mmCIF file of C-alpha atoms in Angstrom:
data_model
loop_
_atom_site.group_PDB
_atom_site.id
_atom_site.type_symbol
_atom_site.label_atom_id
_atom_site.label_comp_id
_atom_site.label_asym_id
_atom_site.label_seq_id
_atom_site.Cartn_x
_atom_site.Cartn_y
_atom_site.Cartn_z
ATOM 1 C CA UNK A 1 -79.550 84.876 -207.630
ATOM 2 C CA UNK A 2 -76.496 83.799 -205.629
ATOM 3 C CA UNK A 3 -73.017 84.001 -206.875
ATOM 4 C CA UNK A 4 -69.537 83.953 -206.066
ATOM 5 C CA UNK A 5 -67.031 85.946 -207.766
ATOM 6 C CA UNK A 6 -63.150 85.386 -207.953
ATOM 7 C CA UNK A 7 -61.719 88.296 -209.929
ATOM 8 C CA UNK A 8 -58.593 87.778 -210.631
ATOM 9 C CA UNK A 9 -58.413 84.271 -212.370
ATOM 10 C CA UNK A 10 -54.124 84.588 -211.675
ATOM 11 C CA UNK A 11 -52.265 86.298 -208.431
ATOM 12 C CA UNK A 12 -48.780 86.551 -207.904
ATOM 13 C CA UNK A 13 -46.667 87.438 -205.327
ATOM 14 C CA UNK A 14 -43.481 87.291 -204.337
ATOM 15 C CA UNK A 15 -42.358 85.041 -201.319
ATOM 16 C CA UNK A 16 -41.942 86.766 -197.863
ATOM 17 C CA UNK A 17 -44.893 89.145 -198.995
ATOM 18 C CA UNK A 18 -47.937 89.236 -197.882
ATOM 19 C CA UNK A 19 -50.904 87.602 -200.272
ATOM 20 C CA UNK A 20 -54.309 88.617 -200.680
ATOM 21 C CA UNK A 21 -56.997 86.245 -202.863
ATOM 22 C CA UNK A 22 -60.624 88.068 -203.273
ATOM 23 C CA UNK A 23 -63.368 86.777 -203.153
ATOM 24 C CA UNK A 24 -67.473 88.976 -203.525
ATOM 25 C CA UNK A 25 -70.581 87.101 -202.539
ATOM 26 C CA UNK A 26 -74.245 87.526 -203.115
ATOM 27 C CA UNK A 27 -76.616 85.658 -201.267
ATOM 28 C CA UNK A 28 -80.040 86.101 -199.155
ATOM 29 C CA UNK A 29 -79.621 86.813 -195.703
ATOM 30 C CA UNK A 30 -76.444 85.952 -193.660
ATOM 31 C CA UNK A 31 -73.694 83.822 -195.229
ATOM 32 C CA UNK A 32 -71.313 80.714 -194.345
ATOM 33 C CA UNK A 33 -68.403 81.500 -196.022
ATOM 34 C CA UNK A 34 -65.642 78.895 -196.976
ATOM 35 C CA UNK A 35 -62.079 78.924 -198.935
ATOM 36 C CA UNK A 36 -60.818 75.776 -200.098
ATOM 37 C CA UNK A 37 -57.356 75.211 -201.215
ATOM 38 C CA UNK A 38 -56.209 72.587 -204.378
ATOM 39 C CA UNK A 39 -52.871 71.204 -205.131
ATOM 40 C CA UNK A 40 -51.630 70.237 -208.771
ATOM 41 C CA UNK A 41 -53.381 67.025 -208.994
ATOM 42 C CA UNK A 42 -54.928 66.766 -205.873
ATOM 43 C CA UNK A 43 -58.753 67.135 -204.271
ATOM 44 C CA UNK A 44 -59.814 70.397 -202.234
ATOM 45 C CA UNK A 45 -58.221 70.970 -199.136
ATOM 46 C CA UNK A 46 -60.793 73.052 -196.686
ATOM 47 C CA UNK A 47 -58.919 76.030 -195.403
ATOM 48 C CA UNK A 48 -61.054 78.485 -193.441
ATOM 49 C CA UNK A 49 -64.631 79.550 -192.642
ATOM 50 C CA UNK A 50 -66.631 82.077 -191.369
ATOM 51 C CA UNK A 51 -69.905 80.983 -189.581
ATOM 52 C CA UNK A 52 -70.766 83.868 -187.429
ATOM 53 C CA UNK A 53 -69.139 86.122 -184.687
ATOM 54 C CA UNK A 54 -65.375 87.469 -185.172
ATOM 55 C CA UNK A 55 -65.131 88.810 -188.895
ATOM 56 C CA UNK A 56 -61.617 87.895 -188.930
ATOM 57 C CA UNK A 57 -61.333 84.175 -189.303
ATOM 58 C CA UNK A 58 -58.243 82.153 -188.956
ATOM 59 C CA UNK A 59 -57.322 79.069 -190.692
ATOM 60 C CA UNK A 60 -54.734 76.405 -191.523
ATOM 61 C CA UNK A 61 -51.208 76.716 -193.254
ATOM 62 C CA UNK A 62 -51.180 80.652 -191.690
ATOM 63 C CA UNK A 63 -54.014 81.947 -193.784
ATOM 64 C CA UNK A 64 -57.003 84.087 -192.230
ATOM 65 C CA UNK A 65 -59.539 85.905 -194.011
ATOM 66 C CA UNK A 66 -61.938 89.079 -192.934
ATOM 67 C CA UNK A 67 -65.360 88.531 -193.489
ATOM 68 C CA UNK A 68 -66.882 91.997 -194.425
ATOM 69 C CA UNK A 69 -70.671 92.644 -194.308
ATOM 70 C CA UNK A 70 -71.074 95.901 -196.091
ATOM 71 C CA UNK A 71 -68.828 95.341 -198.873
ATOM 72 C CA UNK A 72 -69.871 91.620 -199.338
ATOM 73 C CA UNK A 73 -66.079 89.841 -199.215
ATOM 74 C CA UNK A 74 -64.528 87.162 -197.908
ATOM 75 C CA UNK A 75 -60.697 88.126 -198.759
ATOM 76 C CA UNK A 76 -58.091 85.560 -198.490
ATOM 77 C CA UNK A 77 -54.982 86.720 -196.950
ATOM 78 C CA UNK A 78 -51.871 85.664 -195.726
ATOM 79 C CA UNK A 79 -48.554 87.937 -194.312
ATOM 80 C CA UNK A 80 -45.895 86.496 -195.756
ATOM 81 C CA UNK A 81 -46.254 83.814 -198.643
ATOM 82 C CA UNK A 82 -44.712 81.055 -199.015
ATOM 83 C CA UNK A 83 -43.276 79.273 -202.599
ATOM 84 C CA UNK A 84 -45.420 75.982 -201.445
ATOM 85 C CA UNK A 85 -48.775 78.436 -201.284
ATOM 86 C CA UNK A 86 -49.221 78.251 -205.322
ATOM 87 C CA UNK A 87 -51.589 76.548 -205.702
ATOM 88 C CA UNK A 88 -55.671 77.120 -206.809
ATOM 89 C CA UNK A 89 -57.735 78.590 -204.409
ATOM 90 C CA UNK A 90 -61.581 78.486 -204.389
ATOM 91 C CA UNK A 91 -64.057 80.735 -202.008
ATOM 92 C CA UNK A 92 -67.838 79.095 -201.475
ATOM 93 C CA UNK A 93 -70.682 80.332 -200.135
ATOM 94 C CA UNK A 94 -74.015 79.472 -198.968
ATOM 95 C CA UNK A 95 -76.834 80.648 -197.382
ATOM 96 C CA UNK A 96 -77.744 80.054 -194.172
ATOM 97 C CA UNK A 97 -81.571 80.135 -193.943
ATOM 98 C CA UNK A 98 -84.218 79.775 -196.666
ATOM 99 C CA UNK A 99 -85.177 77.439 -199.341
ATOM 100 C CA UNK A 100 -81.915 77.571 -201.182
ATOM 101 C CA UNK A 101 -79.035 76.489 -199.108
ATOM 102 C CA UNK A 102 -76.834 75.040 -201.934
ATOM 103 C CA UNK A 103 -72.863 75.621 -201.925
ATOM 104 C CA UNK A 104 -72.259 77.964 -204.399
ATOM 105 C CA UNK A 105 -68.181 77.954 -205.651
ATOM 106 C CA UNK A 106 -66.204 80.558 -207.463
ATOM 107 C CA UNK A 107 -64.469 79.532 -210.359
ATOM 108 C CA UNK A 108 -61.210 79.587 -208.672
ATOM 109 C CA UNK A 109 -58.015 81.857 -208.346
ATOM 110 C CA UNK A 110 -54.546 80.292 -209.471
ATOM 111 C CA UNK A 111 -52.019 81.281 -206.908
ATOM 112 C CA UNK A 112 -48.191 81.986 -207.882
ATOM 113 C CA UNK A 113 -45.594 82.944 -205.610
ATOM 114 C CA UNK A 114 -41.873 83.551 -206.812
ATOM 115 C CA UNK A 115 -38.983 82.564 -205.322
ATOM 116 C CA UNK B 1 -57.792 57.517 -191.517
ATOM 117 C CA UNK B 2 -58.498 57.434 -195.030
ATOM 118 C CA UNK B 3 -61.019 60.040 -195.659
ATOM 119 C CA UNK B 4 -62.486 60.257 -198.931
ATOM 120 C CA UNK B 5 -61.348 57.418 -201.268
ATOM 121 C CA UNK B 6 -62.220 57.611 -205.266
ATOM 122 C CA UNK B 7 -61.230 54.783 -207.312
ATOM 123 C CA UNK B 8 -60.345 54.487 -209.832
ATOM 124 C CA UNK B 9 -57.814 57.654 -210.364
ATOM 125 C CA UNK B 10 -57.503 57.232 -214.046
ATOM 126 C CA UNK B 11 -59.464 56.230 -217.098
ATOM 127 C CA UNK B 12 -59.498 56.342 -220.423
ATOM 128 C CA UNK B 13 -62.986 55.067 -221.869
ATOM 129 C CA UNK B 14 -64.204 55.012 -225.524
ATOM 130 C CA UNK B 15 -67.842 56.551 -226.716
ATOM 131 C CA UNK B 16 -70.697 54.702 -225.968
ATOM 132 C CA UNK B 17 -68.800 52.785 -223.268
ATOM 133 C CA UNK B 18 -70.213 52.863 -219.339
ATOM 134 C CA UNK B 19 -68.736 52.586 -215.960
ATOM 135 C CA UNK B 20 -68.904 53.592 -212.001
ATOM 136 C CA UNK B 21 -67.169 55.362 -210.247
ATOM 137 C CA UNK B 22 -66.501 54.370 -206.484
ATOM 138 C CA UNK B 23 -66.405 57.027 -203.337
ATOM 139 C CA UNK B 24 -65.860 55.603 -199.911
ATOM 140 C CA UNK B 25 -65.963 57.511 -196.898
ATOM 141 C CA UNK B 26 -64.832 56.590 -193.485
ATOM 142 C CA UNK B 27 -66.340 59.848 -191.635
ATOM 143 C CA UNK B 28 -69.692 58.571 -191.148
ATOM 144 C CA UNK B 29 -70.761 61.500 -192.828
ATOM 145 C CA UNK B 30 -74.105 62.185 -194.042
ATOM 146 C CA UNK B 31 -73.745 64.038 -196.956
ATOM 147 C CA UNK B 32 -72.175 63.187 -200.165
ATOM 148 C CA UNK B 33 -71.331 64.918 -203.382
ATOM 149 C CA UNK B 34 -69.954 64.130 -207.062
ATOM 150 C CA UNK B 35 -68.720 67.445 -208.916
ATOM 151 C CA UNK B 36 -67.140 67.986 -212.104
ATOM 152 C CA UNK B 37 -64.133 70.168 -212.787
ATOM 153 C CA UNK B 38 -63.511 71.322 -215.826
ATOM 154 C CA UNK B 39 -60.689 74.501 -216.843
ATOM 155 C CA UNK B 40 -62.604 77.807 -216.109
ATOM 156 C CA UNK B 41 -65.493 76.296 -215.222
ATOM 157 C CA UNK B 42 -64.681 75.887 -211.777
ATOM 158 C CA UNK B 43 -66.639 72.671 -209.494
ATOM 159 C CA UNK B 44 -70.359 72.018 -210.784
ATOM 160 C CA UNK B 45 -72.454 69.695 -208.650
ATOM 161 C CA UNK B 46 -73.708 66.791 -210.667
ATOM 162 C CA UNK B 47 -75.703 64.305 -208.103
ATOM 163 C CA UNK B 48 -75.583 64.338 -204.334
ATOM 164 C CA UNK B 49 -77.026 62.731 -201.489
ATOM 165 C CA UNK B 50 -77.944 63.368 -197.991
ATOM 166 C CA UNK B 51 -77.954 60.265 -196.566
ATOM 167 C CA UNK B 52 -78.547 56.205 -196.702
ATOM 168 C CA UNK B 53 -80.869 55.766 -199.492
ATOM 169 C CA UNK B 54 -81.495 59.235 -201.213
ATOM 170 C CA UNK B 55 -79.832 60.796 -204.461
ATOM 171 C CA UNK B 56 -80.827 63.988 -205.136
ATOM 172 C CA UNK B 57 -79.839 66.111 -208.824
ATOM 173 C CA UNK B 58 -76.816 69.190 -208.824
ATOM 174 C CA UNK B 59 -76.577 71.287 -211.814
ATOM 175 C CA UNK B 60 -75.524 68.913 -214.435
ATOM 176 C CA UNK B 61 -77.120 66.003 -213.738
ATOM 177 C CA UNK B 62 -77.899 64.795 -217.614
ATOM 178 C CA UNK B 63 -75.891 61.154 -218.480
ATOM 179 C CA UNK B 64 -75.172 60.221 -214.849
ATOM 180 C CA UNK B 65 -76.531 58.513 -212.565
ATOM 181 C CA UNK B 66 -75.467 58.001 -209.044
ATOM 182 C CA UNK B 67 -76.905 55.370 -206.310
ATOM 183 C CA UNK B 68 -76.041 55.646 -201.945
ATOM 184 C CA UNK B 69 -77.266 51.922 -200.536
ATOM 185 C CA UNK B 70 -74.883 51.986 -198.120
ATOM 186 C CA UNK B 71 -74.081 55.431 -195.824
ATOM 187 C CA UNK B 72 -70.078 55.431 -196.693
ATOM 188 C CA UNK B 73 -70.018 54.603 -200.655
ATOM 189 C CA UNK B 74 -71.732 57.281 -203.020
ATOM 190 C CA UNK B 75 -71.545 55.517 -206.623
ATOM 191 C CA UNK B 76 -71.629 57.897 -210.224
ATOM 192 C CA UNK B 77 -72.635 55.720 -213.030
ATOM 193 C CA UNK B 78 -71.740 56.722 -216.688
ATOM 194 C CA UNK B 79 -74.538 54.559 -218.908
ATOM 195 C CA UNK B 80 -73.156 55.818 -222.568
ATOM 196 C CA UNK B 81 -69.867 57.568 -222.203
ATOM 197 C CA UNK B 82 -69.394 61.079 -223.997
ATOM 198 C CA UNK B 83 -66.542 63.151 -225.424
ATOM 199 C CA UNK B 84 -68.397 65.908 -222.912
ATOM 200 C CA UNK B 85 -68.035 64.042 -219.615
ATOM 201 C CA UNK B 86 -64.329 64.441 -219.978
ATOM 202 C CA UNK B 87 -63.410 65.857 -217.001
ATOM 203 C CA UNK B 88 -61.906 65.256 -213.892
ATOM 204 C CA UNK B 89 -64.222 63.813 -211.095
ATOM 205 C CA UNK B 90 -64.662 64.811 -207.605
ATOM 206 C CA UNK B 91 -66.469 62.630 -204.602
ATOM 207 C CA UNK B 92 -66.772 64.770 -201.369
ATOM 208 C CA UNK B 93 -68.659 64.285 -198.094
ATOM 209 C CA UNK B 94 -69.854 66.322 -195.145
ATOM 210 C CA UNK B 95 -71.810 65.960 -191.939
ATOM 211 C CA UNK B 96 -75.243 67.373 -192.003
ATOM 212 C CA UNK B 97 -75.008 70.837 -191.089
ATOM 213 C CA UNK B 98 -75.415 74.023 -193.460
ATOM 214 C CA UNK B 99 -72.012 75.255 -192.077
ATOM 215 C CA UNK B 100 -69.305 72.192 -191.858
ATOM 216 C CA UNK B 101 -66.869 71.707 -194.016
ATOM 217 C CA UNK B 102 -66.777 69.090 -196.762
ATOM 218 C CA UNK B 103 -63.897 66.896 -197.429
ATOM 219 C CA UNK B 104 -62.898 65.851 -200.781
ATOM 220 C CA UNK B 105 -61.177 63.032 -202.504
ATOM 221 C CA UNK B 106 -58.176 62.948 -204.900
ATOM 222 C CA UNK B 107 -60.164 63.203 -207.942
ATOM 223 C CA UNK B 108 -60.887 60.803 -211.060
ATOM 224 C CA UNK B 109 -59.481 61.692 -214.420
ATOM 225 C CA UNK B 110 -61.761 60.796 -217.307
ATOM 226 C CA UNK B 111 -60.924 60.663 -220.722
ATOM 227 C CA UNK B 112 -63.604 59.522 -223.178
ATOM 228 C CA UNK B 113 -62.556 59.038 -226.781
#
């Protein structure tokens, strides 16, 4: 079956150091790899993906992430956070061949960084 | 450029009680979406579509219904309200492609009493 798994349900981090968000997959065959970003009271922000080709992807707001085949991870990272990061932060998956292509989601990791 | 637009963004309904919810997109995307968020539950897919005409069910389809006559409006239809569909509602959209991005709207906040 696929899945998505977000480990850590809470991450913080001080501001001015650097942030990392994990994120496992399973899925048949190769993956397209999303992390979406949500605000207190606000709808999902895309972020980042990884279709194919470089492993490390870059995305908006200064975040990247580092696709990585053999340990099946998407990792969300950033160098130095920022106090206006905290926010909830989901990773999504799906498949990108066969009969089930659905966008699977984590269930989300809550983001705090400390002044 | 508007995006995704939900209306309404609050509402408070009592049991038994129906309404629709409104998405409008301005992308002329093909895809559309309605999810469900609920705390630790994360986003679960209730109806989607794929384009002009065609509704297809997510994983919690039961007590919704959802109708797409016209590409940029995806409508999710509550017949007989429930204290379960409390939740907070989310229309998204995304062009056709396995690997694009979708693009989400502010959310709806049901209460049902």
């Amino acid at each position: 079956a696929q899945s998505v798994a977000q480990p850590e349900d809470q991450v913080n981090v001080a501001e001015g150091n650097p942030l990392t968000v994990k994120c496992t997959y399973s899925v048949s065959g190769n993956p397209y790899l999303f992390w979406y970003v949500q605000y207190p009271n606000r709808g999902l922000q895309f972020l980042l993906k990884y279709i194919t080709g470089d492993n490390l992807v870059k995305g908006s707001y200064g975040f990247e992430a580092e696709f990585n085949k053999s340990q099946t991870s998407f990792h969300l990272k950033k160098p130095s956070a920022l106090v206006s990061d905290s926010a909830l932060y989901f990773c999504a998956v799906r498949a990108n061949a066969g009969n089930n292509r659905k966008l699977i989601w984590g269930l989300g990791t809550s983001l705090a960084v400390n002044p | 450029n508007a995006g995704v637009t939900q209306t309404p963004k609050f509402r408070v309904l009592k049991t038994g009680q129906s309404m629709t919810l409104l998405c409008a997109q301005d992308m002329n995307h093909e895809y559309m979406y309605w999810y469900r968020q609920d705390p630790g539950m994360g986003l679960r897919l209730i109806h989607y579509s794929v384009g002009e005409g065609t509704t297809a069910k997510g994983e919690v389809p039961d007590g919704y219904n959802v109708s797409r006559l016209k590409k940029q409006n995806f409508l999710l239809g509550l017949e007989s309200a429930a204290p379960s569909q409390t939740s907070v509602y989310f229309c998204a959209s995304s062009r056709g492609s396995a690997n694009t991005e979708a693009f989400f709207g502010q959310g709806t906040r049901l209460t049902v009493v």
